[in-house]
Backbone as ProteinMPNN parsed JSONL, in Angstrom:
{"seq_chain_A": "MDSVRDLLFAAKRRMYQGNRPGMFARVLNRASEWMYSAGVLSPGYAMTLEVAGRRSGRPVKLPIVVAEYEGRRYLVSMLGRDAGWVRNVCAAHGRAFLHRRGREAVHLTEVEVRERAPILRRYLAVAPGARPHFPIDRTAPLDEFARIADQYPVFRIEPAG", "coords_chain_A": {"N_chain_A": [[100.817, 80.17, 113.189], [101.499, 81.416, 110.851], [99.154, 81.174, 109.39], [97.348, 82.988, 110.652], [98.698, 85.352, 110.185], [98.552, 85.336, 107.39], [95.778, 85.583, 107.028], [95.362, 88.138, 108.106], [96.923, 89.661, 106.292], [95.485, 89.219, 104.002], [93.058, 90.432, 104.638], [93.948, 93.089, 104.811], [94.756, 93.551, 102.18], [92.235, 93.41, 100.912], [91.143, 95.735, 101.767], [92.14, 97.558, 100.044], [91.24, 97.117, 97.372], [91.648, 96.919, 93.882], [93.689, 98.694, 93.943], [92.874, 100.992, 95.297], [91.787, 102.766, 98.133], [89.251, 101.346, 100.127], [86.083, 101.97, 101.781], [86.412, 101.472, 104.539], [89.207, 101.588, 104.72], [89.601, 104.29, 103.987], [88.408, 105.599, 106.182], [90.146, 104.81, 108.276], [92.463, 105.905, 107.257], [91.978, 108.625, 107.369], [91.835, 109.112, 110.09], [94.485, 108.411, 110.725], [95.871, 110.34, 109.221], [95.367, 112.678, 110.772], [96.581, 111.994, 113.242], [99.228, 111.526, 112.421], [99.989, 113.988, 111.244], [99.796, 115.662, 113.475], [101.66, 114.465, 115.049], [101.019, 112.693, 117.031], [100.67, 109.824, 119.048], [102.17, 108.192, 117.221], [104.919, 106.929, 115.368], [108.037, 108.645, 114.533], [108.586, 108.426, 111.766], [106.124, 108.394, 110.54], [104.032, 110.251, 108.674], [102.09, 112.917, 107.099], [101.305, 113.212, 103.683], [100.843, 115.885, 101.509], [99.498, 116.835, 98.499], [98.798, 118.444, 95.429], [95.684, 117.733, 93.878], [95.419, 116.028, 90.83], [93.343, 116.501, 88.96], [91.493, 118.19, 90.222], [93.009, 120.08, 91.499], [92.876, 120.732, 94.148], [94.067, 120.407, 97.522], [95.247, 117.149, 98.437], [95.406, 114.825, 100.926], [97.181, 112.262, 102.627], [98.061, 109.489, 104.832], [101.444, 108.552, 105.259], [104.477, 106.613, 105.223], [107.749, 107.418, 105.927], [110.743, 106.348, 104.71], [114.018, 106.05, 105.844], [117.182, 105.928, 104.362], [120.591, 105.497, 104.105], [121.009, 108.094, 105.084], [119.148, 109.698, 103.707], [115.77, 110.605, 102.869], [112.77, 108.824, 101.878], [109.832, 108.142, 99.909], [107.599, 105.569, 99.258], [105.455, 103.828, 97.081], [103.096, 101.693, 98.111], [101.067, 100.628, 96.699], [101.768, 100.608, 94.081], [102.43, 101.916, 90.745], [99.974, 102.957, 89.831], [98.705, 104.182, 91.976], [96.817, 106.853, 93.352], [98.087, 109.017, 94.628], [100.677, 108.896, 93.557], [100.235, 109.536, 90.869], [99.242, 112.041, 91.261], [101.543, 113.385, 92.384], [103.304, 113.179, 90.183], [101.901, 114.748, 88.347], [102.072, 117.144, 89.639], [104.608, 117.805, 89.307], [106.435, 116.922, 91.211], [106.157, 118.648, 93.38], [105.235, 119.057, 96.757], [104.005, 118.651, 100.132], [105.001, 117.795, 103.418], [103.637, 116.796, 106.453], [104.092, 117.008, 109.841], [103.852, 117.864, 112.847], [103.934, 120.375, 111.914], [104.442, 122.006, 108.719], [106.102, 121.083, 105.864], [107.67, 122.128, 102.964], [108.366, 120.265, 100.178], [110.286, 118.517, 97.553], [109.655, 115.93, 95.387], [111.448, 113.393, 93.95], [111.571, 110.96, 91.501], [113.129, 107.801, 91.984], [115.61, 105.996, 90.228], [114.934, 102.709, 88.792], [116.931, 100.804, 89.155], [118.128, 101.569, 91.537], [116.407, 101.121, 93.564], [116.047, 98.742, 95.201], [117.426, 98.404, 97.849], [116.123, 100.396, 99.21], [113.452, 99.803, 99.092], [113.535, 97.493, 100.681], [114.222, 98.645, 103.169], [111.987, 100.219, 103.527], [109.925, 98.273, 103.856], [110.768, 97.282, 106.242], [110.148, 99.307, 108.087], [107.438, 99.877, 107.682], [104.981, 98.239, 108.48], [102.226, 97.984, 107.702], [102.355, 98.055, 104.981], [103.405, 95.699, 104.071], [101.544, 93.556, 103.342], [101.049, 94.152, 100.676], [103.167, 93.574, 99.097], [104.914, 91.12, 97.225], [106.984, 89.714, 98.372], [108.898, 88.812, 101.305], [109.84, 90.924, 104.048], [112.447, 90.354, 104.789], [113.706, 89.272, 102.692], [116.31, 88.592, 100.255], [118.373, 91.181, 98.677], [118.379, 90.874, 95.809], [115.876, 89.826, 95.308], [114.235, 91.971, 95.946], [115.12, 93.714, 93.954], [114.12, 92.417, 91.71], [111.484, 93.055, 91.778], [111.338, 95.782, 91.813], [110.649, 97.551, 89.714], [107.886, 97.678, 89.882], [107.147, 99.226, 92.031], [106.996, 102.441, 92.693], [109.459, 104.765, 93.854], [110.262, 107.63, 95.702], [112.565, 110.119, 96.193], [112.891, 112.356, 98.916], [113.377, 115.74, 98.906], [114.467, 119.016, 99.906], [112.244, 121.719, 99.195], [112.666, 123.986, 96.441]], "CA_chain_A": [[100.981, 81.607, 113.216], [101.528, 81.941, 109.469], [97.796, 81.289, 108.884], [96.803, 84.186, 111.163], [99.34, 86.388, 109.372], [97.978, 85.312, 105.983], [94.413, 86.137, 107.13], [95.562, 89.635, 108.322], [97.425, 90.25, 105.025], [94.346, 89.171, 103.009], [92.166, 91.501, 105.046], [94.548, 94.376, 104.522], [94.74, 93.719, 100.725], [90.887, 93.687, 100.549], [90.877, 97.168, 102.098], [92.627, 98.345, 98.924], [90.934, 96.397, 96.141], [91.801, 97.782, 92.761], [94.698, 99.723, 94.385], [92.224, 102.208, 95.879], [91.28, 102.508, 99.507], [87.821, 101.212, 100.318], [85.472, 102.846, 102.771], [87.036, 101.269, 105.874], [90.579, 102.18, 104.678], [89.489, 105.754, 104.005], [88.212, 106.049, 107.516], [91.398, 104.598, 108.972], [93.469, 106.852, 106.718], [91.615, 109.953, 107.85], [92.345, 109.159, 111.547], [96.025, 108.389, 110.672], [96.364, 111.694, 108.726], [95.32, 113.599, 111.846], [97.555, 111.621, 114.177], [100.581, 111.723, 111.883], [100.29, 115.39, 111.137], [99.97, 116.237, 114.824], [102.742, 113.817, 115.803], [100.391, 112.105, 118.163], [100.578, 108.38, 119.033], [102.74, 107.677, 116.027], [106.429, 107.044, 115.248], [108.56, 109.847, 113.798], [108.61, 108.27, 110.35], [104.776, 108.468, 110.099], [103.754, 111.65, 108.274], [101.022, 113.112, 106.131], [101.706, 113.812, 102.492], [99.848, 116.747, 100.88], [99.843, 117.107, 97.083], [97.629, 118.98, 94.645], [94.975, 116.745, 93.018], [95.804, 116.234, 89.371], [92.22, 117.015, 88.283], [90.759, 119.258, 90.941], [93.949, 121.055, 91.973], [92.687, 120.87, 95.565], [95.021, 119.556, 98.254], [94.886, 115.803, 98.76], [96.28, 114.384, 102.029], [97.157, 110.845, 102.977], [99.183, 109.103, 105.731], [102.532, 107.849, 104.554], [105.64, 106.23, 106.024], [108.987, 107.862, 105.32], [111.858, 105.405, 105.003], [115.348, 106.658, 105.739], [118.234, 105.06, 103.899], [121.867, 106.196, 103.894], [120.895, 109.543, 105.387], [118.138, 110.363, 102.867], [114.409, 110.178, 103.123], [112.111, 108.297, 100.664], [108.462, 107.624, 99.968], [107.309, 104.367, 98.473], [104.049, 103.51, 96.812], [102.775, 100.266, 98.321], [100.055, 100.211, 95.687], [102.343, 100.659, 92.747], [102.416, 103.14, 89.898], [98.607, 103.46, 89.67], [98.156, 104.799, 93.115], [96.37, 108.197, 93.055], [99.052, 110.001, 95.073], [101.773, 108.874, 92.613], [99.856, 110.27, 89.684], [99.218, 113.499, 91.641], [102.907, 113.854, 92.496], [103.801, 113.357, 88.859], [101.198, 115.897, 87.735], [102.529, 118.367, 90.304], [106.094, 117.975, 89.075], [107.104, 116.637, 92.426], [105.845, 119.626, 94.452], [104.402, 118.45, 97.791], [104.237, 119.037, 101.501], [104.924, 116.771, 104.417], [103.106, 117.367, 107.714], [104.399, 116.302, 111.103], [104.048, 118.983, 113.782], [104.293, 121.493, 111.055], [104.239, 121.782, 107.247], [107.402, 121.213, 105.184], [107.599, 122.097, 101.526], [109.41, 119.221, 99.61], [110.21, 118.161, 96.146], [109.774, 114.495, 95.308], [112.095, 113.032, 92.714], [111.508, 109.505, 91.375], [114.42, 107.137, 92.012], [115.769, 105.011, 89.122], [114.61, 101.394, 89.161], [118.103, 100.004, 89.595], [118.518, 102.066, 92.892], [115.267, 100.987, 94.52], [115.979, 97.532, 95.973], [117.639, 98.607, 99.312], [115.143, 101.386, 99.823], [112.191, 98.936, 99.274], [113.698, 96.653, 101.869], [114.162, 99.482, 104.312], [110.559, 100.608, 103.625], [109.174, 97.218, 104.427], [111.225, 97.151, 107.67], [109.44, 100.241, 108.935], [106.046, 100.025, 107.277], [104.302, 96.905, 108.473], [101.013, 97.995, 107.006], [102.556, 97.955, 103.568], [103.838, 94.304, 103.773], [100.629, 92.638, 102.545], [100.997, 94.548, 99.289], [104.374, 93.149, 98.441], [104.88, 89.675, 96.971], [108.157, 89.119, 99.061], [109.057, 89.072, 102.683], [110.716, 92.08, 104.289], [113.75, 89.947, 105.0], [114.178, 88.729, 101.399], [117.575, 89.182, 99.788], [118.223, 92.322, 97.758], [118.102, 90.481, 94.465], [114.449, 89.663, 95.142], [113.708, 93.332, 95.829], [115.518, 94.182, 92.615], [113.247, 91.795, 90.729], [110.134, 93.683, 91.857], [111.555, 97.211, 91.929], [109.911, 98.385, 88.688], [106.484, 97.733, 90.211], [106.903, 100.094, 93.175], [107.696, 103.769, 92.633], [110.149, 105.278, 95.062], [110.565, 109.022, 95.532], [113.483, 110.795, 97.227], [112.375, 113.67, 99.49], [114.317, 116.807, 98.937], [113.933, 120.36, 100.243], [111.692, 122.494, 98.046], [113.417, 125.209, 95.977]], "C_chain_A": [[100.966, 82.214, 111.838], [100.073, 82.039, 108.919], [97.098, 82.566, 109.407], [97.427, 85.341, 110.403], [98.73, 86.498, 108.011], [96.577, 85.906, 106.034], [94.477, 87.674, 107.296], [96.001, 90.287, 107.031], [96.277, 90.245, 104.061], [93.348, 90.235, 103.32], [92.634, 92.83, 104.642], [94.504, 94.596, 102.955], [93.304, 94.007, 100.262], [90.461, 95.177, 100.789], [91.261, 98.105, 100.934], [92.382, 97.667, 97.63], [91.024, 97.425, 94.984], [92.789, 98.897, 93.007], [94.082, 101.041, 94.721], [91.648, 101.826, 97.241], [89.719, 102.414, 99.505], [87.301, 102.081, 101.444], [86.195, 102.716, 104.116], [88.498, 101.843, 105.838], [90.532, 103.685, 104.621], [89.256, 106.348, 105.391], [89.474, 105.973, 108.419], [92.419, 105.666, 108.534], [93.171, 108.25, 107.239], [92.073, 110.108, 109.333], [93.867, 109.191, 111.542], [96.545, 109.771, 110.203], [96.411, 112.612, 109.879], [96.458, 113.258, 112.868], [98.988, 111.875, 113.706], [100.933, 113.155, 111.734], [100.573, 116.048, 112.499], [101.121, 115.623, 115.582], [102.269, 113.127, 117.04], [100.279, 110.543, 118.024], [101.083, 107.715, 117.772], [104.231, 107.858, 115.973], [106.803, 108.223, 114.401], [108.573, 109.713, 112.297], [107.237, 108.257, 109.774], [104.42, 109.874, 109.919], [102.533, 111.696, 107.441], [101.598, 113.764, 104.902], [100.535, 114.644, 101.939], [100.349, 117.115, 99.49], [98.585, 117.624, 96.382], [97.011, 117.824, 93.85], [95.177, 117.04, 91.548], [94.593, 116.752, 88.561], [91.621, 118.251, 88.916], [91.725, 120.402, 91.33], [93.882, 121.315, 93.484], [93.648, 119.969, 96.348], [94.409, 118.197, 98.666], [95.888, 115.392, 99.851], [96.108, 112.889, 102.295], [98.326, 110.528, 103.948], [100.217, 108.335, 104.906], [103.608, 107.446, 105.622], [106.89, 106.686, 105.295], [110.052, 106.884, 105.701], [113.191, 106.161, 104.862], [116.302, 105.578, 105.278], [119.428, 105.847, 103.506], [121.725, 107.72, 103.997], [119.903, 110.334, 104.561], [116.827, 109.841, 103.196], [113.687, 109.808, 101.803], [110.678, 108.022, 100.967], [108.321, 106.473, 98.95], [105.852, 104.151, 98.282], [103.753, 102.033, 97.012], [101.775, 99.706, 97.349], [100.5, 100.248, 94.269], [102.142, 101.933, 91.956], [101.007, 103.757, 89.771], [97.995, 104.147, 90.877], [97.921, 106.283, 92.86], [97.476, 109.174, 93.44], [100.283, 110.024, 94.155], [101.39, 109.698, 91.352], [99.721, 111.776, 90.011], [100.593, 114.121, 91.741], [103.557, 114.105, 91.098], [103.195, 114.576, 88.135], [101.63, 117.238, 88.31], [103.998, 118.597, 90.134], [106.92, 117.786, 90.313], [106.921, 117.56, 93.609], [104.838, 119.034, 95.482], [104.757, 119.047, 99.16], [104.157, 117.802, 102.41], [104.496, 117.494, 105.735], [103.513, 116.39, 108.857], [104.78, 117.452, 112.085], [104.515, 120.221, 113.063], [104.196, 121.101, 109.55], [105.558, 122.068, 106.561], [107.269, 121.063, 103.708], [108.713, 121.186, 101.039], [109.232, 119.145, 98.085], [110.517, 116.672, 96.139], [110.337, 114.106, 93.943], [112.105, 111.456, 92.64], [112.936, 108.906, 91.29], [114.445, 106.097, 90.892], [115.505, 103.586, 89.674], [115.776, 100.63, 89.777], [118.619, 100.446, 90.977], [117.516, 101.694, 93.981], [115.341, 99.837, 95.539], [116.313, 97.752, 97.52], [116.666, 99.553, 99.988], [113.815, 100.677, 99.997], [112.346, 98.124, 100.512], [113.594, 97.441, 103.125], [112.678, 99.887, 104.579], [109.755, 99.544, 104.326], [109.585, 96.919, 105.931], [110.441, 98.127, 108.6], [107.979, 100.501, 108.687], [105.283, 98.676, 107.281], [102.937, 96.875, 107.753], [101.152, 97.848, 105.519], [102.897, 96.483, 103.125], [102.836, 93.466, 102.973], [100.556, 92.98, 101.073], [102.184, 94.193, 98.5], [104.435, 91.615, 98.337], [106.078, 89.004, 97.642], [108.122, 89.536, 100.522], [110.043, 90.157, 102.898], [112.214, 91.643, 104.518], [114.395, 89.28, 103.797], [115.482, 89.314, 100.992], [117.406, 90.295, 98.798], [117.907, 91.972, 96.33], [116.579, 90.27, 94.246], [113.761, 90.989, 95.14], [113.998, 93.972, 94.524], [114.576, 93.665, 91.527], [111.871, 92.513, 90.682], [110.21, 95.249, 91.807], [110.818, 98.053, 90.905], [108.462, 98.472, 88.963], [106.119, 98.759, 91.319], [107.657, 101.43, 93.067], [108.277, 104.176, 93.949], [110.507, 106.72, 94.71], [111.501, 109.534, 96.625], [112.861, 112.138, 97.629], [113.59, 114.622, 99.596], [113.683, 118.113, 99.324], [113.334, 121.057, 99.043], [112.605, 123.668, 97.684], [114.834, 124.749, 95.854]], "O_chain_A": [[100.507, 83.338, 111.635], [99.796, 82.894, 108.078], [96.324, 83.171, 108.666], [96.701, 86.253, 110.007], [98.425, 87.588, 107.526], [96.22, 86.678, 105.144], [93.703, 88.399, 106.67], [95.51, 91.364, 106.693], [96.107, 91.225, 103.336], [92.826, 90.888, 102.416], [91.847, 93.653, 104.174], [94.243, 95.708, 102.497], [93.13, 94.77, 99.311], [89.588, 95.738, 100.127], [90.801, 99.242, 100.838], [93.296, 97.639, 96.806], [90.575, 98.567, 95.075], [92.733, 99.936, 92.349], [94.668, 102.094, 94.473], [91.113, 100.738, 97.45], [89.014, 103.267, 98.966], [88.063, 102.869, 102.004], [86.542, 103.714, 104.748], [88.947, 102.484, 106.788], [91.414, 104.318, 105.201], [89.786, 107.4, 105.748], [89.805, 106.887, 109.175], [93.132, 106.24, 109.356], [94.112, 108.991, 107.523], [92.627, 111.136, 109.722], [94.465, 109.95, 112.304], [97.531, 110.286, 110.731], [97.409, 113.318, 110.023], [97.196, 114.148, 113.292], [99.836, 112.358, 114.456], [102.056, 113.548, 112.052], [101.473, 116.877, 112.634], [101.539, 116.142, 116.616], [103.021, 112.982, 118.004], [99.84, 110.041, 116.989], [100.473, 106.757, 117.298], [104.757, 108.846, 116.485], [105.987, 108.742, 113.639], [108.573, 110.72, 111.588], [107.135, 108.114, 108.556], [104.477, 110.658, 110.866], [101.972, 110.657, 107.094], [102.308, 114.763, 105.016], [99.395, 114.182, 101.901], [101.454, 117.629, 99.319], [97.462, 117.261, 96.731], [97.725, 117.037, 93.229], [95.106, 118.188, 91.109], [94.811, 117.401, 87.538], [91.288, 119.225, 88.239], [91.303, 121.55, 91.472], [94.722, 122.027, 94.034], [94.001, 118.886, 95.88], [93.281, 118.099, 99.149], [97.091, 115.6, 99.696], [95.009, 112.345, 102.193], [99.384, 111.156, 103.917], [99.886, 107.581, 103.99], [103.589, 107.918, 106.759], [107.06, 106.351, 104.123], [110.255, 106.609, 106.884], [113.43, 106.83, 103.857], [116.239, 104.442, 105.749], [119.342, 106.758, 102.682], [122.214, 108.494, 103.173], [119.828, 111.553, 104.711], [116.713, 108.747, 103.748], [113.954, 110.396, 100.756], [110.312, 107.71, 102.1], [108.93, 106.506, 97.881], [105.075, 104.276, 99.228], [104.119, 101.207, 96.175], [101.641, 98.494, 97.184], [99.731, 99.961, 93.352], [101.706, 102.939, 92.514], [100.886, 104.972, 89.618], [96.872, 104.644, 90.8], [98.748, 106.923, 92.209], [97.785, 110.078, 92.663], [100.884, 111.085, 93.988], [102.205, 110.476, 90.858], [100.028, 112.644, 89.194], [100.817, 115.231, 91.259], [104.252, 115.099, 90.886], [103.879, 115.313, 87.425], [101.588, 118.281, 87.658], [104.571, 119.492, 90.754], [107.975, 118.401, 90.47], [107.443, 117.313, 94.696], [103.753, 118.58, 95.12], [105.69, 119.838, 99.295], [103.353, 116.897, 102.189], [104.93, 118.603, 106.05], [103.299, 115.179, 108.809], [105.92, 117.917, 112.101], [105.356, 120.987, 113.534], [103.891, 119.955, 109.22], [106.082, 123.177, 106.663], [106.819, 120.028, 103.216], [109.866, 121.326, 101.446], [108.264, 119.598, 97.474], [111.466, 116.201, 96.767], [109.768, 114.45, 92.908], [112.562, 110.764, 93.55], [113.812, 109.443, 90.613], [113.455, 105.413, 90.635], [115.799, 103.289, 90.832], [115.63, 99.918, 90.77], [119.471, 99.762, 91.544], [117.753, 101.925, 95.166], [114.766, 99.94, 96.622], [115.539, 97.317, 98.372], [116.438, 99.489, 101.196], [113.113, 100.933, 100.975], [111.426, 98.043, 101.325], [112.955, 96.996, 104.078], [112.215, 99.886, 105.719], [109.001, 99.826, 105.257], [108.806, 96.379, 106.716], [110.125, 97.792, 109.742], [107.349, 101.269, 109.413], [104.998, 98.087, 106.238], [102.544, 95.825, 107.244], [100.171, 97.546, 104.84], [102.696, 96.105, 101.971], [103.218, 92.755, 102.043], [100.052, 92.18, 100.285], [102.227, 94.484, 97.304], [104.046, 90.91, 99.268], [106.205, 87.788, 97.503], [107.423, 90.47, 100.916], [110.966, 90.349, 102.106], [113.117, 92.477, 104.445], [115.515, 88.778, 103.889], [115.766, 90.458, 101.349], [116.376, 90.358, 98.126], [117.201, 92.738, 95.675], [116.064, 90.502, 93.152], [112.784, 91.161, 94.412], [113.168, 94.728, 94.02], [114.273, 94.364, 90.56], [111.211, 92.548, 89.644], [109.172, 95.91, 91.765], [110.402, 99.17, 91.214], [107.796, 99.291, 88.329], [104.952, 99.102, 91.508], [108.856, 101.487, 93.341], [107.69, 103.972, 95.012], [110.978, 107.016, 93.612], [111.237, 109.388, 97.818], [112.386, 112.916, 96.802], [114.607, 114.358, 100.237], [112.489, 118.315, 99.102], [113.899, 120.977, 97.952], [113.238, 124.261, 98.557], [115.709, 125.534, 95.487]]}, "name": "protein", "num_of_chains": 1, "seq": "MDSVRDLLFAAKRRMYQGNRPGMFARVLNRASEWMYSAGVLSPGYAMTLEVAGRRSGRPVKLPIVVAEYEGRRYLVSMLGRDAGWVRNVCAAHGRAFLHRRGREAVHLTEVEVRERAPILRRYLAVAPGARPHFPIDRTAPLDEFARIADQYPVFRIEPAG"}
């Protein structure tokens, strides 16, 4: 069973070579954006993030998983700091929108590295598609998550304004 899982993980990682979605991943992401925004055939924590592109200023949308931890909502970059959406959020000073049966204006605030471990563990619990991009298992102890926390940006979702 582990060999099948390893093959699936390797295929998923290949879809995001160089921390950018390849053609197949872009097609799947486009379908997921629609389903998540409409709230169709997807869990409640699956949403679409909209943020202004850092160069074009045009809206960029992508499917995301929102992890809840201790009553707050968080976004995690499974591809690390160099993911395009992370750079866009930073350039937009945290201004963004979440879509799920409507459009919600939000402000994204980056979480300190020392606070990320339990949020990362919660994220992997609810985001199976992200697991291949992490070097540890979702059931790993918190100290292992703390060891990799600086590699994965985490943003707290707060109401805009």
